[in-house]
PDB file of C-alpha atoms in Angstrom:
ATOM      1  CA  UNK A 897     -60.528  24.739 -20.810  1.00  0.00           C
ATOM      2  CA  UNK A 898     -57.394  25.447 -18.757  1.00  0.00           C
ATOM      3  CA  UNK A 899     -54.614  22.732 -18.751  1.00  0.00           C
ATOM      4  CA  UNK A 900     -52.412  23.260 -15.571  1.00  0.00           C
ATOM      5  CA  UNK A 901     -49.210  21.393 -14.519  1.00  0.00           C
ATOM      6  CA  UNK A 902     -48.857  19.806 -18.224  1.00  0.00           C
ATOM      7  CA  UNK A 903     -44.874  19.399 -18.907  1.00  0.00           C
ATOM      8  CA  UNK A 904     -43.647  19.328 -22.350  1.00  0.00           C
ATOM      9  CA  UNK A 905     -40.460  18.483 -23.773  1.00  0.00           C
ATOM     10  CA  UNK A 906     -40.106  21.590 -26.080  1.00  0.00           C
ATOM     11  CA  UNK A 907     -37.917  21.855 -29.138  1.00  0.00           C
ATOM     12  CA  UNK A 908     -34.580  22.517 -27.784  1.00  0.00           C
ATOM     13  CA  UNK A 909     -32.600  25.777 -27.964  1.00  0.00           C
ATOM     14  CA  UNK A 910     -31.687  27.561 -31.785  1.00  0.00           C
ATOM     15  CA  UNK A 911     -28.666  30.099 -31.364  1.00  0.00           C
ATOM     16  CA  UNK A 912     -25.790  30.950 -29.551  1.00  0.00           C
ATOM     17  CA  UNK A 913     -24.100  28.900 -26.302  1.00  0.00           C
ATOM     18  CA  UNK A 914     -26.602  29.949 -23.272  1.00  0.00           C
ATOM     19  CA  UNK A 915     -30.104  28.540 -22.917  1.00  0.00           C
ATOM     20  CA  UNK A 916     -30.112  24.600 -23.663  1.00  0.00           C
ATOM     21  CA  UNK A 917     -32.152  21.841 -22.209  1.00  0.00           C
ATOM     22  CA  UNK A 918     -35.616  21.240 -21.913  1.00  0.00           C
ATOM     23  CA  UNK A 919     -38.179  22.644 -20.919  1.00  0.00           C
ATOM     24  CA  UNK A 920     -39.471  22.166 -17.327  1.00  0.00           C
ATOM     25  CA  UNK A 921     -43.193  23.661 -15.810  1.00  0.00           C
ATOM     26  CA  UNK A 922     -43.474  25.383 -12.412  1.00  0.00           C
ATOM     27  CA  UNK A 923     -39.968  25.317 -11.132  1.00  0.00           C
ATOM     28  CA  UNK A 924     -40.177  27.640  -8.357  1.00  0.00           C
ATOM     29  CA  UNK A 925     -37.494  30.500  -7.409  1.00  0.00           C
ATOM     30  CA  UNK A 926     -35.602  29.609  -4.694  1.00  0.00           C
ATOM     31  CA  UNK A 927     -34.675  32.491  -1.838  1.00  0.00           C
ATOM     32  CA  UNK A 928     -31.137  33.025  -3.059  1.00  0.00           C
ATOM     33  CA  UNK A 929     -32.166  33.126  -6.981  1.00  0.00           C
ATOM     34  CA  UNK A 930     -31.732  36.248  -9.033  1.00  0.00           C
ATOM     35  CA  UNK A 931     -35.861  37.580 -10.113  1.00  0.00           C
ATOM     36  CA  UNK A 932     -37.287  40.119 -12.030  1.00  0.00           C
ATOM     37  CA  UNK A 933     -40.627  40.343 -13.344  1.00  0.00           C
ATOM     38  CA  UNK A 934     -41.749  37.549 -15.238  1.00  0.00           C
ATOM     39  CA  UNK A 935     -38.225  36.023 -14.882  1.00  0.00           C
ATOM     40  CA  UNK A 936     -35.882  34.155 -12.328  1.00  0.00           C
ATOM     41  CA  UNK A 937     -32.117  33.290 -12.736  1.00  0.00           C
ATOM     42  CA  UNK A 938     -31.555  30.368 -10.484  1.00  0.00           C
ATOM     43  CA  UNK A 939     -28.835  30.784  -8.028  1.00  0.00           C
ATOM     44  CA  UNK A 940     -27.273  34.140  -6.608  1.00  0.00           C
ATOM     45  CA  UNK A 941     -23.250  33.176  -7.361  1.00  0.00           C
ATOM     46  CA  UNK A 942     -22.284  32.665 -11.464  1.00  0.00           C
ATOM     47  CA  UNK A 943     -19.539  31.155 -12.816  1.00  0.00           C
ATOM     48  CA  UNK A 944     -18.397  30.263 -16.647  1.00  0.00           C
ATOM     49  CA  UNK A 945     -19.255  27.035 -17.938  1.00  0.00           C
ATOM     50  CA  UNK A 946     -21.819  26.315 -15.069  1.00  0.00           C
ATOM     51  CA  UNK A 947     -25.572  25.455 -15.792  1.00  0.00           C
ATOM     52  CA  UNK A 948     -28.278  27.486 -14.704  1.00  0.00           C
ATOM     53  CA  UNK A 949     -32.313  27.209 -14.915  1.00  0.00           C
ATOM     54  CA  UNK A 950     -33.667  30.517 -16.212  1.00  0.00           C
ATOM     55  CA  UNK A 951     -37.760  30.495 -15.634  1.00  0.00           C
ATOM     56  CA  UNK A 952     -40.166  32.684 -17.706  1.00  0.00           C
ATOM     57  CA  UNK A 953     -43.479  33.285 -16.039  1.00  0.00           C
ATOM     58  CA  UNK A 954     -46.204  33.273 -18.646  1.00  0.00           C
ATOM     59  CA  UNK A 955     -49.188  36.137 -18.441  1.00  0.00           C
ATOM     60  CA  UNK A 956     -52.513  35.121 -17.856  1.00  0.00           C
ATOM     61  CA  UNK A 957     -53.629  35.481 -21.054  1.00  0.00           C
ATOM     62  CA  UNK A 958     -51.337  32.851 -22.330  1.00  0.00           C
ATOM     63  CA  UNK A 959     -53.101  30.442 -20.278  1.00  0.00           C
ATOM     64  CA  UNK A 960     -56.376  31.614 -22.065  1.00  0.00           C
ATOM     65  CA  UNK A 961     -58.835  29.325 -23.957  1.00  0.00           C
ATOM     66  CA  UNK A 962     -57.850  28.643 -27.447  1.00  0.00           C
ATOM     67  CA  UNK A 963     -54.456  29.060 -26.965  1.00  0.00           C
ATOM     68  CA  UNK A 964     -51.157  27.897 -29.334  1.00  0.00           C
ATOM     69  CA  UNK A 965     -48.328  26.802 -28.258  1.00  0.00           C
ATOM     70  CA  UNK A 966     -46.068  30.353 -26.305  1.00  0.00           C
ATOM     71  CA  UNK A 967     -42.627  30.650 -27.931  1.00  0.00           C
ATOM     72  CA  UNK A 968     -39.743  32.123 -25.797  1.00  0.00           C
ATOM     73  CA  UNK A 969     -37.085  33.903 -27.109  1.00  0.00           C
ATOM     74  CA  UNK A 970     -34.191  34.741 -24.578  1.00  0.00           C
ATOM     75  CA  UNK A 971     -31.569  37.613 -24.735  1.00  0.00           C
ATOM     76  CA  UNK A 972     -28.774  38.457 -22.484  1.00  0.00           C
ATOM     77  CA  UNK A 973     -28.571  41.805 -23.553  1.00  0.00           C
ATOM     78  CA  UNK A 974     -28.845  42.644 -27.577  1.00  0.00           C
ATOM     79  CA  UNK A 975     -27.632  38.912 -28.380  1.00  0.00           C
ATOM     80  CA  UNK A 976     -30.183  36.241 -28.925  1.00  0.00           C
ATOM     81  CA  UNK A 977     -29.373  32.994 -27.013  1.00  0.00           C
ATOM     82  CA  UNK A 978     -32.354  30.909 -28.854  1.00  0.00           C
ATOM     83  CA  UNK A 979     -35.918  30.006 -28.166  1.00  0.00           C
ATOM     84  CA  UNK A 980     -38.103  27.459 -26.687  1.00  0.00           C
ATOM     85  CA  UNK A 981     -41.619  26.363 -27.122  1.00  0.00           C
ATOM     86  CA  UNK A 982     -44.489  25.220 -24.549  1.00  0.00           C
ATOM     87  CA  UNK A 983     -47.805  23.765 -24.609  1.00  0.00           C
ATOM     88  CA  UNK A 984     -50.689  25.998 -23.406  1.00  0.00           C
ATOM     89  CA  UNK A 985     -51.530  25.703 -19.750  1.00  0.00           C
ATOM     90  CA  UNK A 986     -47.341  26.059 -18.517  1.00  0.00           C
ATOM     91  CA  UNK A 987     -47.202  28.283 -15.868  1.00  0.00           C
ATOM     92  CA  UNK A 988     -43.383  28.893 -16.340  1.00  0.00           C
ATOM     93  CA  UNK A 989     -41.037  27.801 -18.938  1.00  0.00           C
ATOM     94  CA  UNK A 990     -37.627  27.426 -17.741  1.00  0.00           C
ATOM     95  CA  UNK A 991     -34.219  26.387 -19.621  1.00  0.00           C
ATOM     96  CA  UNK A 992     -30.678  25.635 -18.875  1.00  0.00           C
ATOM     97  CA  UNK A 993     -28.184  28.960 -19.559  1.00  0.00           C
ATOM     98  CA  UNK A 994     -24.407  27.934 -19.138  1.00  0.00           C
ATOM     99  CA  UNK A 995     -22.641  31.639 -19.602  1.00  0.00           C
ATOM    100  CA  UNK A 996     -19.579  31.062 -21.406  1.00  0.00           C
ATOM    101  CA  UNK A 997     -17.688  34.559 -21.150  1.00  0.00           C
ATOM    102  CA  UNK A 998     -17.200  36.392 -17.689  1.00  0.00           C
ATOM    103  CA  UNK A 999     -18.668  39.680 -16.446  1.00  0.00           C
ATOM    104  CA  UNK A1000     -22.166  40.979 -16.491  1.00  0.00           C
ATOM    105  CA  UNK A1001     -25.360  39.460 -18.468  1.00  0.00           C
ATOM    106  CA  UNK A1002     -28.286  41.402 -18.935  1.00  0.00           C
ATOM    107  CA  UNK A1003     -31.045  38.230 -19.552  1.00  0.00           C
ATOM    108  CA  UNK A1004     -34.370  38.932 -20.166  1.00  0.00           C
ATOM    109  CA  UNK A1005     -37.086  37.075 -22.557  1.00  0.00           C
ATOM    110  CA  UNK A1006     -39.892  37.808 -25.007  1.00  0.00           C
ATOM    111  CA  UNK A1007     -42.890  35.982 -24.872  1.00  0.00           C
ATOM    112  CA  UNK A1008     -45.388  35.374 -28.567  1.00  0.00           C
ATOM    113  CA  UNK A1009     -48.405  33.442 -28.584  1.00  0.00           C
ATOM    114  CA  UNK A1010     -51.542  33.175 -30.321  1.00  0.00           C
ATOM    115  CA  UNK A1011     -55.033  32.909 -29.162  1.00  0.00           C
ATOM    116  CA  UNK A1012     -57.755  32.117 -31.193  1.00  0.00           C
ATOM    117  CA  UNK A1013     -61.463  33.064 -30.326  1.00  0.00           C
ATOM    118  CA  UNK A1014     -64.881  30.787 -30.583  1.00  0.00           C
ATOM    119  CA  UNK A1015     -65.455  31.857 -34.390  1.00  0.00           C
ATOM    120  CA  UNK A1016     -61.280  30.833 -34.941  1.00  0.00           C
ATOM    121  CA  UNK A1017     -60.349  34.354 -35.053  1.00  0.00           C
ATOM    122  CA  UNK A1018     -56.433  34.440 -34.166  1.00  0.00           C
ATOM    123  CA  UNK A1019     -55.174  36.943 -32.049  1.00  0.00           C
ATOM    124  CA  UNK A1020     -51.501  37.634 -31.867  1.00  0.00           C
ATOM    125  CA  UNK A1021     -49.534  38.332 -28.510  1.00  0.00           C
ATOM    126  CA  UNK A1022     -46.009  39.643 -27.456  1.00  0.00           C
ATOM    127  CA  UNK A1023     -44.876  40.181 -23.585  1.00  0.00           C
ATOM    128  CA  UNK A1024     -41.652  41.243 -21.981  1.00  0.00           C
ATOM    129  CA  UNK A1025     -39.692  40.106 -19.028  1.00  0.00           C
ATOM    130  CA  UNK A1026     -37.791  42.625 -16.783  1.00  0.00           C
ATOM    131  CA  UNK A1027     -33.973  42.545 -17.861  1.00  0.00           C
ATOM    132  CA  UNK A1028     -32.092  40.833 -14.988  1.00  0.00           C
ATOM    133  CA  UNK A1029     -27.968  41.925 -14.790  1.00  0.00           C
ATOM    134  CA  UNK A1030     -26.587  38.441 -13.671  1.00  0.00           C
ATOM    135  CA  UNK A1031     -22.572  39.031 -12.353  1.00  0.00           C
ATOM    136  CA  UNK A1032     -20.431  35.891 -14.397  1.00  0.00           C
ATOM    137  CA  UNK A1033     -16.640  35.247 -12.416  1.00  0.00           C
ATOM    138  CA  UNK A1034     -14.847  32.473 -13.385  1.00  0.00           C
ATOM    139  CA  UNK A1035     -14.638  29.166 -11.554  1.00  0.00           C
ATOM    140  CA  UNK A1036     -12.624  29.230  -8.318  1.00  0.00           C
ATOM    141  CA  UNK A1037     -10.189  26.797  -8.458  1.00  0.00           C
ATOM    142  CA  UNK A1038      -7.870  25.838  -5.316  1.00  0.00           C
ATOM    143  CA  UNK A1039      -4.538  24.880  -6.135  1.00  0.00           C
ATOM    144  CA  UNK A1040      -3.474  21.690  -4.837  1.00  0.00           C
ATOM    145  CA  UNK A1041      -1.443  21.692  -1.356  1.00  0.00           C
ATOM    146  CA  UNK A1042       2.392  21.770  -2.194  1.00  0.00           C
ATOM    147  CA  UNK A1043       4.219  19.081  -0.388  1.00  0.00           C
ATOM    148  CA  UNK A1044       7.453  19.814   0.557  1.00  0.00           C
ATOM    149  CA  UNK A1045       9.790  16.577  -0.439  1.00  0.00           C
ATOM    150  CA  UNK A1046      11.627  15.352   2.645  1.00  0.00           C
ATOM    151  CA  UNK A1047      15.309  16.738   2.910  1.00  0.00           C
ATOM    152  CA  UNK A1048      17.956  13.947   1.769  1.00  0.00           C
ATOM    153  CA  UNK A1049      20.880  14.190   3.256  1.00  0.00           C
ATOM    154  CA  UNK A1050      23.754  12.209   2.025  1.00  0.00           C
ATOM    155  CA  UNK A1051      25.500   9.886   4.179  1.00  0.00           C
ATOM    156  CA  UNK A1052      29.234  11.046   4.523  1.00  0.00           C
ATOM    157  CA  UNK A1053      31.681   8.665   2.927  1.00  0.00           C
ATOM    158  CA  UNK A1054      33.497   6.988   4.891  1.00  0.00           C
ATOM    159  CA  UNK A1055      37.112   5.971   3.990  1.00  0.00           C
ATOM    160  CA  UNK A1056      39.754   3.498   5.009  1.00  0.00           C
ATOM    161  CA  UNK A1057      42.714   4.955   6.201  1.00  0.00           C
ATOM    162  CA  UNK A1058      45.766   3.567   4.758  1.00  0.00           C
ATOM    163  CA  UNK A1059      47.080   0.579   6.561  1.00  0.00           C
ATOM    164  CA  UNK A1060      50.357   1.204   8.128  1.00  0.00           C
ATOM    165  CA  UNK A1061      53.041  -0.646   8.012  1.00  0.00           C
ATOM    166  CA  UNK A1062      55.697  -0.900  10.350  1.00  0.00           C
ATOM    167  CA  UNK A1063      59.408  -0.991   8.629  1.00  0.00           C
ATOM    168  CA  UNK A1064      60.653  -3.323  10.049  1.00  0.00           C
ATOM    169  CA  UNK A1065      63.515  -3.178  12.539  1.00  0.00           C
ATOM    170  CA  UNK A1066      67.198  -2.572  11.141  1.00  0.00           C
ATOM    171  CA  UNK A1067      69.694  -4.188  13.151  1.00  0.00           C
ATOM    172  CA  UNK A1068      73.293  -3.025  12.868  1.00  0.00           C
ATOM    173  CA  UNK A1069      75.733  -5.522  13.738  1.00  0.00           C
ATOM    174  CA  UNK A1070      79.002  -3.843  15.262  1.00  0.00           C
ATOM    175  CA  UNK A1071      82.001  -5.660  14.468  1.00  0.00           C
ATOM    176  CA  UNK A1072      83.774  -7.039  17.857  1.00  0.00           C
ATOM    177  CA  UNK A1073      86.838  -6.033  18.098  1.00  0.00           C
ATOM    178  CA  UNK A1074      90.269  -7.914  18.091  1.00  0.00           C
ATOM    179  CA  UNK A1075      91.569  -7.723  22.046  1.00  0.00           C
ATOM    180  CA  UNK A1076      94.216  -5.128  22.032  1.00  0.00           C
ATOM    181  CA  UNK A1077      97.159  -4.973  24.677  1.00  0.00           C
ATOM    182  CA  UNK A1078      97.448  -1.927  26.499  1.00  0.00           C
ATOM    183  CA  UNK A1079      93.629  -1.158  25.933  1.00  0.00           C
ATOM    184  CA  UNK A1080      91.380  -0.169  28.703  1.00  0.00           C
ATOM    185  CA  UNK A1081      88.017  -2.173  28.891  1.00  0.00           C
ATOM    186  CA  UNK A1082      84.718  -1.232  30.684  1.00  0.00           C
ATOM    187  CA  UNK A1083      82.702  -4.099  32.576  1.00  0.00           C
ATOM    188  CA  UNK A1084      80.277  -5.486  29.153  1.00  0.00           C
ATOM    189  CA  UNK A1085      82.613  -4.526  26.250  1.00  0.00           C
ATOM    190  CA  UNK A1086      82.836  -7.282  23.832  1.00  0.00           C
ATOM    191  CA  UNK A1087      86.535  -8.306  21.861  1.00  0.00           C
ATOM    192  CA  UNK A1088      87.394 -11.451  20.730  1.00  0.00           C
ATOM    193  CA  UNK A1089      90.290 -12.860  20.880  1.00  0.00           C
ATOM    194  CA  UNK A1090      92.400 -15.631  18.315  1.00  0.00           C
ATOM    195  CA  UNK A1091      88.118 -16.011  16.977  1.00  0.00           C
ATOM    196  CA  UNK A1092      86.626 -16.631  20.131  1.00  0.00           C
ATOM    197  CA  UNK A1093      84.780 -13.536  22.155  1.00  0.00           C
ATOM    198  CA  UNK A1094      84.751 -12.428  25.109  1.00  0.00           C
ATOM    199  CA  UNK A1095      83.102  -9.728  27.467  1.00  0.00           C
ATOM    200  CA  UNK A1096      84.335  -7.946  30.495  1.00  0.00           C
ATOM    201  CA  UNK A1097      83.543  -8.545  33.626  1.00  0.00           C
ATOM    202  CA  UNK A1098      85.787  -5.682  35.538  1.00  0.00           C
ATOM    203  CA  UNK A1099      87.317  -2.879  34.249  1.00  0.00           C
ATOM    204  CA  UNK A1100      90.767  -2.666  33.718  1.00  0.00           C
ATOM    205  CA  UNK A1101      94.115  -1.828  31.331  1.00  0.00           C
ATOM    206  CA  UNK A1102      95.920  -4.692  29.338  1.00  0.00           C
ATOM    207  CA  UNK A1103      99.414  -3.896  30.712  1.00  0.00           C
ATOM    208  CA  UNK A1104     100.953  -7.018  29.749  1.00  0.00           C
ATOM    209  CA  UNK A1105     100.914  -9.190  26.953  1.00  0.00           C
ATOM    210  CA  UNK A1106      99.497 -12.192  28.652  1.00  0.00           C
ATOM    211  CA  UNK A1107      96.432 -10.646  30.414  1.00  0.00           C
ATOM    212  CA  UNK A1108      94.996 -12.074  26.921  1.00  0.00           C
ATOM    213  CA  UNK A1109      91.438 -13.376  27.706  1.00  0.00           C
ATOM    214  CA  UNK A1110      92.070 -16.935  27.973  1.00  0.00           C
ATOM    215  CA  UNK A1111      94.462 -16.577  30.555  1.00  0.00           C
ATOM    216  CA  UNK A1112      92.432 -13.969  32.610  1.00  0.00           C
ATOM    217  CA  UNK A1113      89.063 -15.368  33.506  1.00  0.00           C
ATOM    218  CA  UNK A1114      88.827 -12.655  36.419  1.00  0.00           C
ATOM    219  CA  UNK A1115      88.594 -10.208  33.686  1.00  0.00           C
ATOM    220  CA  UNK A1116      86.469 -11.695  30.586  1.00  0.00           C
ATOM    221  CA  UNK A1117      84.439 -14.388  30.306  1.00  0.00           C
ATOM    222  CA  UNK A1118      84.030 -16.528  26.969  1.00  0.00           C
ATOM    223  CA  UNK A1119      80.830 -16.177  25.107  1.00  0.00           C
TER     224      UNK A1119
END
């Protein structure tokens, strides 16, 4: 009897970091997935540290009455990433690979199974996958947008000019003089005369001794 569509939970991955995961039956390749024959890489862009299914067809025979349990073991190139196991009847067997290291990855897989006839006779069975060369970059990361920190401009400083004073205003008193005889006077000069003073009110020449200012009104006038 046949036993199609049967999904089994395998035994996890033994080895190195690559294939992990469980298994999962009849994942199909998509358009933009990387095949060979017996073998598809999922996905057609591969970057470190980013999870990928890798499905293993298994041969007819595998699928054959009496069958054991297939075993996968998966290689990218010489090194051995692990193995997984799968019930008889799984038309693929497909695992996670995360590649850890950039550049190329030549995967490919080994199928074993057993078969064993009517009278319990085992018969033992190997089958390769093509080798697949699967291009690894590392992740494309865009660096965040630089923001340019508004200019801050410093206010100028303002300052108080001094305050000014104004001196204040020096007064010189000129002494009046004493009234003199024989002097000559111009209209506003000041004398005084015996303490009292006087200005002029016409110009003239003391000639004689009593053109003092009290006795000449004409010609000063008491302040």
């Amino acid at each position: 009897m046949r036993y199609k569509g049967i999904r089994h939970a395998g035994t996890g991955i033994v080895g190195l970091a690559g294939v992990v995961s469980a298994v999962v039956v009849g994942s199909p390749a998509g358009s933009a997935d990387i095949t060979g024959s017996g073998i598809t890489v999922q996905g057609d862009a591969h970057q470190t540290g980013t999870s990928y299914s890798v499905c293993v067809l298994t041969p007819d025979s595998a699928n054959a009455w009496g069958q054991i349990t297939t075993r996968v073991n998966y290689y990218d190139g010489d090194q051995d990433l692990g193995f997984n196991t799968a019930n008889p009847g799984a038309a693929n067997i497909c695992d996670n690979w995360t590649p850890a290291a950039e550049g190329t990855h030549n995967l490919h897989a080994v199928l074993s199974w057993t078969t064993v006839d009517m009278y319990g006779m085992p018969t033992e069975h190997t089958s390769s996958t093509d080798t697949v060369a699967v291009l690894v970059s590392a992740p494309v990361t865009t660096p965040p947008a630089t923001t340019t920190p508004p200019v801050t401009t410093t206010p100028p400083v303002t300052t108080t000019p001094p305050v000014t004073t104004t001196p204040p205003v020096t007064t010189t008193t000129t002494p009046v003089p004493e009234w003199q005889l024989n002097a000559h006077y111009n209209v506003g000069d000041f004398v005084t005369y015996e303490g009292v003073k006087y200005r002029c009110i016409q110009a003239h020449t003391a000639y004689a001794p009593n053109w003092t200012p009290p006795l000449t009104p004409a010609l000063w006038q008491q302040l």
